[in-house]
Coordinates of N, CA and C in Angstrom, one line a residue:
M184 N -65.5 -18.0 -171.0 CA -66.4 -19.0 -170.6 C -67.8 -18.7 -171.2
L185 N -68.2 -19.6 -172.0 CA -69.5 -19.4 -172.7 C -70.6 -20.3 -172.2
F186 N -71.8 -19.8 -172.1 CA -72.9 -20.5 -171.5 C -74.0 -20.9 -172.4
R187 N -74.2 -20.2 -173.5 CA -75.4 -20.4 -174.3 C -75.1 -20.1 -175.8
S188 N -75.6 -20.8 -176.7 CA -75.5 -20.5 -178.1 C -76.8 -20.4 -178.8
T189 N -76.9 -19.6 -179.8 CA -78.2 -19.5 -180.6 C -77.8 -19.6 -182.1
I190 N -78.6 -20.4 -182.8 CA -78.3 -20.6 -184.2 C -79.4 -19.9 -185.0
V191 N -79.0 -18.9 -185.8 CA -79.9 -18.3 -186.7 C -79.9 -19.0 -188.1
S192 N -78.7 -19.4 -188.5 CA -78.4 -20.1 -189.7 C -77.1 -20.8 -189.6
P193 N -76.7 -21.6 -190.6 CA -75.4 -22.3 -190.5 C -74.2 -21.3 -190.6
T194 N -74.5 -20.1 -191.1 CA -73.4 -19.0 -191.1 C -73.7 -17.9 -190.2
D195 N -74.6 -18.1 -189.2 CA -74.9 -17.0 -188.3 C -75.3 -17.6 -187.0
I196 N -74.3 -17.8 -186.1 CA -74.4 -18.4 -184.8 C -73.8 -17.5 -183.8
W197 N -74.5 -17.3 -182.6 CA -74.0 -16.5 -181.5 C -73.7 -17.4 -180.3
A198 N -72.7 -17.1 -179.6 CA -72.4 -17.7 -178.3 C -72.2 -16.6 -177.3
V199 N -72.7 -16.7 -176.1 CA -72.6 -15.7 -175.1 C -72.1 -16.3 -173.7
G200 N -71.5 -15.4 -172.9 CA -71.0 -15.8 -171.6 C -70.3 -14.7 -170.9
T201 N -69.1 -15.0 -170.4 CA -68.3 -14.0 -169.7 C -66.8 -14.2 -170.0
T202 N -66.1 -13.1 -169.8 CA -64.6 -13.2 -169.9 C -64.1 -14.0 -168.7
R203 N -62.9 -14.6 -168.9 CA -62.4 -15.5 -167.9 C -61.9 -14.8 -166.7
L204 N -61.2 -13.7 -166.8 CA -60.6 -13.0 -165.7 C -61.4 -11.9 -165.2
E205 N -61.9 -11.0 -166.1 CA -62.6 -9.8 -165.6 C -64.1 -10.1 -165.2
F206 N -64.6 -11.3 -165.6 CA -66.0 -11.6 -165.4 C -66.9 -10.5 -165.9
Q207 N -66.8 -10.2 -167.2 CA -67.6 -9.2 -167.9 C -68.3 -10.0 -169.0
T208 N -69.3 -9.4 -169.6 CA -70.1 -10.1 -170.6 C -69.2 -10.3 -171.9
R209 N -69.5 -11.4 -172.6 CA -68.7 -11.7 -173.8 C -69.7 -12.3 -174.8
T210 N -69.6 -11.8 -176.1 CA -70.4 -12.3 -177.2 C -69.4 -12.7 -178.3
M211 N -69.7 -13.9 -178.9 CA -68.9 -14.3 -180.1 C -69.8 -14.7 -181.2
H212 N -69.3 -14.6 -182.4 CA -70.1 -14.8 -183.6 C -69.4 -15.8 -184.6
W213 N -70.2 -16.7 -185.2 CA -69.7 -17.6 -186.2 C -70.3 -17.2 -187.5
D214 N -69.4 -17.0 -188.5 CA -69.9 -16.6 -189.8 C -69.8 -17.7 -190.9
G215 N -69.7 -18.9 -190.4 CA -69.6 -20.1 -191.3 C -68.1 -20.5 -191.5
A216 N -67.2 -19.7 -191.1 CA -65.8 -20.0 -191.3 C -65.0 -19.8 -190.0
H217 N -65.3 -18.7 -189.3 CA -64.5 -18.3 -188.1 C -65.4 -17.8 -187.0
W218 N -64.9 -18.0 -185.8 CA -65.4 -17.4 -184.6 C -64.7 -16.1 -184.3
T219 N -65.4 -15.0 -184.0 CA -64.8 -13.7 -183.7 C -65.5 -13.2 -182.4
V220 N -64.8 -12.5 -181.6 CA -65.3 -11.8 -180.5 C -66.0 -10.5 -181.0
V221 N -67.2 -10.2 -180.6 CA -67.9 -9.0 -181.0 C -68.1 -8.1 -179.8
A222 N -67.7 -6.9 -179.9 CA -67.7 -6.0 -178.8 C -69.1 -5.7 -178.4
A223 N -69.4 -5.7 -177.1 CA -70.7 -5.4 -176.5 C -70.5 -4.2 -175.6
P224 N -71.5 -3.5 -175.2 CA -71.4 -2.4 -174.3 C -70.7 -2.8 -173.0
S225 N -70.0 -1.9 -172.4 CA -69.3 -2.2 -171.1 C -70.3 -2.6 -170.1
S226 N -69.9 -3.5 -169.3 CA -70.8 -4.0 -168.2 C -70.0 -4.0 -166.9
P227 N -70.7 -3.9 -165.8 CA -70.0 -3.9 -164.5 C -69.3 -5.3 -164.3
A228 N -68.2 -5.2 -163.5 CA -67.5 -6.5 -163.2 C -68.4 -7.4 -162.5
G229 N -68.4 -8.7 -162.8 CA -69.2 -9.7 -162.2 C -70.5 -10.0 -163.0
T230 N -70.7 -9.2 -164.1 CA -71.9 -9.5 -164.9 C -71.6 -10.5 -166.0
L231 N -72.6 -11.3 -166.4 CA -72.4 -12.3 -167.4 C -73.7 -12.5 -168.1
F232 N -73.5 -13.0 -169.4 CA -74.7 -13.5 -170.1 C -74.9 -15.0 -169.9
V233 N -76.1 -15.4 -169.6 CA -76.4 -16.8 -169.4 C -77.4 -17.4 -170.4
G234 N -78.1 -16.5 -171.1 CA -79.1 -16.9 -172.0 C -79.1 -16.1 -173.3
S235 N -79.5 -16.7 -174.4 CA -79.6 -16.0 -175.7 C -80.7 -16.6 -176.5
G236 N -81.2 -15.8 -177.5 CA -82.2 -16.2 -178.4 C -82.3 -15.2 -179.6
A237 N -82.9 -15.7 -180.7 CA -83.0 -14.8 -181.9 C -84.1 -15.2 -182.7
S238 N -84.7 -14.2 -183.4 CA -85.7 -14.5 -184.4 C -85.2 -14.2 -185.8
A239 N -84.1 -13.5 -185.9 CA -83.6 -13.1 -187.3 C -82.2 -12.7 -187.1
T240 N -81.4 -12.5 -188.2 CA -80.0 -12.0 -188.1 C -79.9 -10.7 -187.4
N241 N -80.9 -9.9 -187.5 CA -80.9 -8.5 -186.9 C -81.8 -8.4 -185.6
D242 N -82.0 -9.6 -185.0 CA -82.9 -9.6 -183.8 C -82.4 -10.7 -182.9
V243 N -81.3 -10.4 -182.2 CA -80.6 -11.4 -181.3 C -80.6 -10.8 -179.9
W244 N -80.9 -11.6 -178.9 CA -81.0 -11.1 -177.5 C -80.0 -11.9 -176.7
A245 N -79.4 -11.2 -175.7 CA -78.6 -11.8 -174.7 C -79.0 -11.3 -173.3
V246 N -79.2 -12.2 -172.3 CA -79.7 -11.8 -171.0 C -78.8 -12.4 -169.9
G247 N -78.9 -11.7 -168.7 CA -78.2 -12.1 -167.6 C -78.8 -11.6 -166.3
L248 N -78.0 -11.4 -165.3 CA -78.5 -10.9 -164.0 C -78.7 -9.4 -164.1
G249 N -80.0 -9.0 -164.3 CA -80.3 -7.6 -164.4 C -79.8 -6.9 -165.7
L250 N -79.5 -7.7 -166.7 CA -78.9 -7.2 -167.9 C -79.6 -7.8 -169.1
I251 N -79.9 -6.9 -170.1 CA -80.5 -7.3 -171.4 C -79.8 -6.5 -172.5
E252 N -79.3 -7.2 -173.5 CA -78.7 -6.5 -174.6 C -79.3 -7.1 -175.9
H253 N -79.3 -6.3 -177.0 CA -80.0 -6.6 -178.2 C -79.1 -6.3 -179.4
W254 N -78.9 -7.3 -180.3 CA -78.1 -7.1 -181.5 C -79.1 -6.8 -182.6
T255 N -78.9 -5.6 -183.2 CA -79.8 -5.2 -184.3 C -79.3 -5.3 -185.7
G256 N -78.2 -6.1 -185.8 CA -77.6 -6.3 -187.2 C -76.3 -5.7 -187.3
S257 N -75.9 -4.7 -186.5 CA -74.6 -4.1 -186.7 C -73.9 -3.8 -185.4
A258 N -74.7 -3.8 -184.2 CA -74.1 -3.6 -182.9 C -75.0 -4.1 -181.8
W259 N -74.4 -4.3 -180.7 CA -75.1 -4.6 -179.5 C -75.5 -3.4 -178.7
H260 N -76.8 -3.4 -178.2 CA -77.3 -2.2 -177.4 C -77.9 -2.7 -176.1
V261 N -77.6 -1.9 -175.1 CA -78.3 -2.2 -173.8 C -79.7 -1.8 -173.8
V262 N -80.6 -2.7 -173.4 CA -82.0 -2.4 -173.3 C -82.5 -2.4 -171.9
A263 N -83.2 -1.4 -171.4 CA -83.6 -1.3 -170.0 C -84.4 -2.5 -169.6
A264 N -84.1 -3.0 -168.4 CA -84.8 -4.2 -167.9 C -85.5 -3.8 -166.6
P265 N -86.7 -4.3 -166.4 CA -87.4 -4.0 -165.1 C -86.6 -4.4 -163.9
S266 N -86.8 -3.7 -162.8 CA -86.0 -4.0 -161.6 C -86.2 -5.4 -161.1
G267 N -85.2 -6.0 -160.6 CA -85.3 -7.4 -160.1 C -85.3 -8.4 -161.2
A268 N -84.8 -8.1 -162.4 CA -84.9 -9.0 -163.5 C -83.6 -9.9 -163.5
H269 N -83.6 -11.0 -162.9 CA -82.5 -12.0 -162.8 C -82.8 -13.0 -163.9
L270 N -82.3 -12.8 -165.0 CA -82.7 -13.6 -166.2 C -81.8 -14.7 -166.6
N271 N -82.3 -15.9 -167.0 CA -81.5 -17.0 -167.4 C -81.8 -17.4 -168.9
G272 N -83.0 -17.1 -169.4 CA -83.4 -17.6 -170.7 C -84.2 -16.6 -171.5
V273 N -84.1 -16.7 -172.8 CA -84.9 -15.8 -173.6 C -85.2 -16.5 -174.9
V274 N -86.4 -16.3 -175.4 CA -86.9 -16.8 -176.7 C -87.5 -15.7 -177.5
A275 N -87.1 -15.5 -178.8 CA -87.6 -14.5 -179.6 C -88.4 -15.1 -180.8
L276 N -89.6 -14.6 -180.9 CA -90.5 -15.1 -182.0 C -90.5 -14.1 -183.1
S277 N -90.4 -12.8 -182.9 CA -90.3 -11.8 -183.9 C -89.7 -10.6 -183.3
T278 N -89.5 -9.5 -184.1 CA -89.0 -8.3 -183.5 C -89.9 -7.6 -182.6
T279 N -91.2 -8.0 -182.5 CA -92.1 -7.4 -181.6 C -92.7 -8.4 -180.6
D280 N -92.1 -9.6 -180.5 CA -92.6 -10.6 -179.6 C -91.4 -11.5 -179.1
A281 N -91.0 -11.2 -177.9 CA -89.9 -12.0 -177.2 C -90.3 -12.2 -175.8
W282 N -89.7 -13.3 -175.2 CA -90.0 -13.6 -173.8 C -88.7 -13.9 -173.1
A283 N -88.5 -13.5 -171.9 CA -87.3 -13.8 -171.1 C -87.8 -14.3 -169.7
S284 N -87.0 -15.2 -169.1 CA -87.4 -15.8 -167.8 C -86.2 -15.9 -166.9
G285 N -86.6 -16.1 -165.6 CA -85.5 -16.2 -164.6 C -86.1 -16.3 -163.2
A286 N -85.6 -15.5 -162.3 CA -86.1 -15.6 -160.9 C -86.3 -14.1 -160.4
G287 N -86.8 -14.0 -159.2 CA -87.1 -12.7 -158.6 C -88.4 -12.2 -159.0
P288 N -88.7 -10.9 -158.7 CA -90.0 -10.3 -158.9 C -90.4 -10.2 -160.4
S289 N -89.4 -10.2 -161.2 CA -89.7 -10.2 -162.7 C -89.3 -11.5 -163.3
A290 N -90.0 -12.5 -162.9 CA -89.7 -13.9 -163.3 C -89.8 -14.1 -164.8
I291 N -90.9 -13.5 -165.4 CA -91.1 -13.6 -166.9 C -91.4 -12.2 -167.4
L292 N -90.6 -11.8 -168.4 CA -90.8 -10.5 -169.1 C -91.2 -10.7 -170.5
H293 N -91.8 -9.7 -171.1 CA -92.3 -9.7 -172.5 C -91.8 -8.4 -173.2
W294 N -91.3 -8.6 -174.4 CA -90.8 -7.6 -175.3 C -91.9 -7.4 -176.4
D295 N -92.4 -6.1 -176.5 CA -93.4 -5.8 -177.5 C -92.9 -5.0 -178.7
G296 N -91.6 -4.9 -178.8 CA -90.9 -4.1 -179.9 C -90.5 -2.8 -179.4
T297 N -90.9 -2.4 -178.2 CA -90.6 -1.1 -177.7 C -89.9 -1.2 -176.3
A298 N -90.5 -2.0 -175.4 CA -89.9 -2.1 -174.1 C -90.2 -3.5 -173.5
W299 N -89.3 -3.9 -172.5 CA -89.6 -5.1 -171.7 C -90.4 -4.8 -170.5
T300 N -91.5 -5.6 -170.3 CA -92.4 -5.4 -169.2 C -92.6 -6.7 -168.5
R301 N -92.9 -6.6 -167.2 CA -93.2 -7.8 -166.4 C -94.5 -8.4 -166.8
S302 N -94.4 -9.7 -167.1 CA -95.6 -10.5 -167.5 C -96.1 -11.4 -166.4
L303 N -95.1 -12.0 -165.6 CA -95.5 -12.9 -164.6 C -94.6 -12.7 -163.4
K304 N -95.2 -12.5 -162.2 CA -94.4 -12.4 -160.9 C -94.7 -13.7 -160.2
T305 N -93.7 -14.4 -159.7 CA -93.8 -15.7 -159.0 C -93.7 -15.6 -157.5
G306 N -92.8 -14.8 -157.0 CA -92.5 -14.7 -155.6 C -91.2 -15.4 -155.2
A307 N -91.0 -15.4 -153.9 CA -89.7 -15.9 -153.4 C -89.6 -17.4 -153.6
K308 N -88.3 -17.9 -153.7 CA -88.0 -19.3 -153.7 C -88.6 -20.0 -155.0
I309 N -88.9 -19.3 -156.0 CA -89.3 -19.8 -157.3 C -88.5 -19.3 -158.4
S310 N -88.0 -20.1 -159.2 CA -87.3 -19.7 -160.4 C -87.7 -20.4 -161.6
L311 N -87.7 -19.7 -162.8 CA -88.1 -20.3 -164.0 C -87.0 -20.0 -165.1
P312 N -85.9 -20.7 -165.0 CA -84.7 -20.4 -165.8 C -84.9 -20.8 -167.3
G313 N -85.7 -21.7 -167.6 CA -85.9 -22.2 -169.0 C -87.2 -21.7 -169.6
I314 N -87.1 -21.3 -170.9 CA -88.2 -20.8 -171.6 C -88.1 -21.1 -173.1
A315 N -89.2 -21.5 -173.7 CA -89.3 -21.9 -175.1 C -90.7 -21.6 -175.6
A316 N -90.8 -21.5 -177.0 CA -92.1 -21.3 -177.5 C -92.3 -21.9 -178.9
A317 N -93.5 -22.4 -179.2 CA -93.9 -22.9 -180.5 C -94.6 -21.8 -181.3
G318 N -94.9 -20.7 -180.6 CA -95.6 -19.6 -181.2 C -96.1 -18.7 -180.1
S319 N -96.8 -17.6 -180.5 CA -97.2 -16.6 -179.5 C -98.3 -17.1 -178.6
T320 N -99.0 -18.2 -179.0 CA -100.0 -18.7 -178.1 C -99.6 -20.1 -177.5
D321 N -98.3 -20.3 -177.5 CA -97.8 -21.6 -176.9 C -96.4 -21.4 -176.4
V322 N -96.3 -20.7 -175.2 CA -95.0 -20.4 -174.6 C -94.9 -21.1 -173.2
W323 N -93.8 -21.8 -173.0 CA -93.6 -22.6 -171.8 C -92.3 -22.1 -171.1
A324 N -92.4 -21.9 -169.7 CA -91.3 -21.7 -168.9 C -91.2 -22.8 -167.8
V325 N -90.0 -23.2 -167.5 CA -89.8 -24.3 -166.5 C -88.8 -23.9 -165.5
G326 N -89.0 -24.6 -164.3 CA -88.0 -24.3 -163.2 C -88.3 -25.0 -161.9
S327 N -88.2 -24.4 -160.8 CA -88.3 -25.0 -159.5 C -89.1 -24.1 -158.5
N328 N -89.9 -24.8 -157.7 CA -90.6 -24.1 -156.6 C -90.2 -24.7 -155.3
F329 N -89.5 -23.9 -154.4 CA -89.0 -24.4 -153.2 C -89.9 -23.9 -152.0
N330 N -91.1 -23.7 -152.2 CA -92.0 -23.3 -151.2 C -92.9 -24.4 -150.7
Q331 N -92.5 -25.7 -151.0 CA -93.4 -26.8 -150.6 C -93.1 -27.3 -149.2
P332 N -94.1 -27.7 -148.5 CA -93.9 -28.3 -147.1 C -93.3 -29.7 -147.2
G333 N -92.8 -30.1 -146.0 CA -92.3 -31.5 -145.9 C -90.8 -31.6 -146.1
P334 N -90.3 -32.8 -146.1 CA -88.8 -33.1 -146.2 C -88.3 -32.8 -147.6
N335 N -89.1 -32.7 -148.6 CA -88.7 -32.4 -150.0 C -89.3 -31.1 -150.5
P336 N -88.7 -30.0 -150.2 CA -89.4 -28.7 -150.4 C -89.4 -28.3 -151.9
G337 N -88.6 -28.9 -152.7 CA -88.5 -28.4 -154.1 C -89.2 -29.3 -155.0
R338 N -90.1 -28.7 -155.9 CA -90.8 -29.5 -156.9 C -90.7 -28.7 -158.2
P339 N -90.7 -29.5 -159.4 CA -90.7 -28.8 -160.7 C -91.9 -28.0 -160.9
E340 N -91.7 -26.8 -161.4 CA -92.9 -25.9 -161.8 C -92.8 -25.6 -163.2
V341 N -93.9 -25.5 -163.9 CA -94.0 -25.1 -165.3 C -95.1 -24.0 -165.4
A342 N -94.9 -23.1 -166.3 CA -95.8 -22.1 -166.6 C -96.1 -22.0 -168.1
H343 N -97.4 -21.9 -168.4 CA -97.8 -21.9 -169.9 C -98.6 -20.7 -170.2
R344 N -98.3 -20.1 -171.3 CA -99.1 -18.9 -171.8 C -99.8 -19.3 -173.1
N345 N -101.1 -19.1 -173.1 CA -101.9 -19.5 -174.2 C -102.2 -18.3 -175.2
G346 N -101.5 -17.2 -174.9 CA -101.7 -16.0 -175.8 C -102.4 -14.9 -175.0
A347 N -103.0 -15.3 -173.9 CA -103.7 -14.3 -173.1 C -103.3 -14.3 -171.6
T348 N -103.2 -15.5 -171.0 CA -102.9 -15.6 -169.6 C -101.8 -16.7 -169.4
W349 N -101.2 -16.6 -168.2 CA -100.3 -17.6 -167.7 C -101.0 -18.6 -166.8
K350 N -100.7 -19.9 -166.9 CA -101.2 -20.9 -166.0 C -100.0 -21.7 -165.4
R351 N -99.8 -21.6 -164.1 CA -98.7 -22.3 -163.5 C -99.1 -23.6 -162.9
S352 N -98.2 -24.6 -163.0 CA -98.6 -26.0 -162.5 C -97.3 -26.6 -161.8
L353 N -97.5 -27.3 -160.7 CA -96.5 -28.1 -160.1 C -96.5 -29.5 -160.6
L354 N -95.4 -30.1 -160.9 CA -95.3 -31.5 -161.4 C -95.0 -32.4 -160.2
H355 N -95.5 -33.6 -160.3 CA -95.4 -34.6 -159.2 C -93.9 -35.0 -159.1
S356 N -93.5 -35.1 -157.8 CA -92.1 -35.6 -157.5 C -92.1 -36.1 -156.1
S357 N -91.5 -37.3 -155.9 CA -91.4 -37.9 -154.6 C -90.2 -37.5 -153.9
A358 N -89.4 -36.6 -154.5 CA -88.1 -36.1 -153.9 C -87.9 -34.7 -154.4
T359 N -86.9 -34.0 -153.8 CA -86.6 -32.7 -154.3 C -86.2 -32.7 -155.8
A360 N -86.8 -31.9 -156.6 CA -86.5 -31.9 -158.0 C -86.8 -30.5 -158.6
G361 N -86.2 -30.3 -159.8 CA -86.4 -29.1 -160.5 C -86.0 -29.2 -162.0
L362 N -86.4 -28.3 -162.8 CA -86.1 -28.2 -164.2 C -85.3 -27.0 -164.5
I363 N -84.4 -27.0 -165.5 CA -83.5 -25.9 -165.7 C -83.6 -25.4 -167.2
A364 N -84.1 -26.3 -168.1 CA -84.1 -25.9 -169.5 C -85.2 -26.6 -170.2
V365 N -85.7 -25.9 -171.3 CA -86.8 -26.5 -172.1 C -86.6 -26.1 -173.5
A366 N -87.0 -27.0 -174.4 CA -86.8 -26.7 -175.9 C -88.0 -27.2 -176.6
N367 N -88.3 -26.5 -177.7 CA -89.4 -26.9 -178.6 C -88.9 -27.7 -179.8
A368 N -89.5 -28.8 -180.1 CA -89.2 -29.5 -181.4 C -89.7 -28.7 -182.5
P369 N -88.8 -28.1 -183.4 CA -89.3 -27.2 -184.5 C -90.4 -27.8 -185.3
G370 N -91.4 -27.0 -185.6 CA -92.5 -27.4 -186.4 C -93.6 -28.2 -185.7
T371 N -93.4 -28.4 -184.4 CA -94.4 -29.2 -183.6 C -94.8 -28.4 -182.3
T372 N -95.7 -29.0 -181.6 CA -96.1 -28.5 -180.3 C -95.5 -29.3 -179.2
T373 N -94.5 -30.1 -179.5 CA -93.8 -30.9 -178.5 C -92.7 -30.2 -177.8
F374 N -92.6 -30.2 -176.5 CA -91.6 -29.6 -175.7 C -90.8 -30.6 -174.9
W375 N -89.5 -30.5 -174.7 CA -88.8 -31.3 -173.8 C -88.1 -30.4 -172.8
A376 N -88.2 -30.8 -171.5 CA -87.6 -30.1 -170.4 C -86.7 -31.1 -169.7
V377 N -85.5 -30.5 -169.2 CA -84.6 -31.3 -168.5 C -84.2 -30.7 -167.1
G378 N -83.8 -31.5 -166.2 CA -83.4 -31.0 -164.9 C -82.9 -32.2 -164.1
S379 N -83.2 -32.2 -162.8 CA -82.7 -33.3 -161.9 C -83.6 -33.6 -160.8
T380 N -83.5 -34.8 -160.2 CA -84.2 -35.2 -159.0 C -83.2 -35.7 -158.0
S381 N -83.3 -35.2 -156.8 CA -82.3 -35.5 -155.8 C -82.8 -36.5 -154.7
H382 N -82.0 -37.5 -154.5 CA -82.3 -38.5 -153.4 C -81.1 -38.5 -152.5
G383 N -81.2 -37.7 -151.4 CA -80.1 -37.5 -150.5 C -78.9 -36.9 -151.2
L384 N -77.8 -37.5 -151.2 CA -76.6 -36.9 -151.9 C -76.5 -37.3 -153.4
E385 N -77.4 -38.1 -153.8 CA -77.4 -38.6 -155.2 C -78.4 -37.7 -156.0
S386 N -78.0 -37.3 -157.2 CA -78.8 -36.6 -158.1 C -78.9 -37.3 -159.4
N387 N -80.2 -37.5 -159.9 CA -80.4 -38.2 -161.1 C -81.1 -37.3 -162.2
P388 N -80.8 -37.5 -163.5 CA -81.4 -36.7 -164.5 C -82.9 -36.8 -164.5
R389 N -83.6 -35.7 -164.9 CA -85.0 -35.7 -165.0 C -85.4 -35.2 -166.4
I390 N -86.2 -35.8 -167.1 CA -86.6 -35.4 -168.4 C -88.2 -35.4 -168.5
E391 N -88.7 -34.4 -168.9 CA -90.2 -34.3 -169.1 C -90.5 -34.0 -170.5
E392 N -91.6 -34.6 -171.1 CA -92.1 -34.3 -172.4 C -93.5 -33.8 -172.3
R393 N -93.7 -32.7 -173.1 CA -95.1 -32.2 -173.2 C -95.4 -32.3 -174.7
C394 N -96.5 -33.1 -175.0 CA -96.8 -33.3 -176.4 C -98.3 -33.2 -176.6

């Protein structure tokens, strides 16, 4: 079962997820002609990759619940993750600048070429599973904040980094809503985020544009 793919070039594509029966991490690679399973370090049963990103053929990341692995061009390597890193997304800008996001006390992490460190702590009932960037001074993470009062406790939350600090904002919603993914239109500062808005038992698509 595969959850996320990352395109480096037409002959260099990665897909990550989990094995069907053992529920362990799985990585697959496309070389322009064939998909092959690429061995990754052993992981505990029940772990899986849910996010991937890359800046180059020798700089590919895969993330999951408390798990970060790095492809350096010839093999996958486990990289230490801060405690409580429940990660869903990762975006790599260079070998010394990558961002990962998710939930828990380590909601957003930063890679400086040496180690992953906590960049933003959000607190309970807040998750930021989607992350994308147009550059080091324009990084966006999107998700949900379920700390709101009233009958509709969930609202979409976005966080933006301008190169120095994070700014968090809640988006308007008349019903429980959240975002799960965000993407940057290459070569622009336009971002698209997707999620859902719930009205009772009915759930409708939600799309946000930042331009």
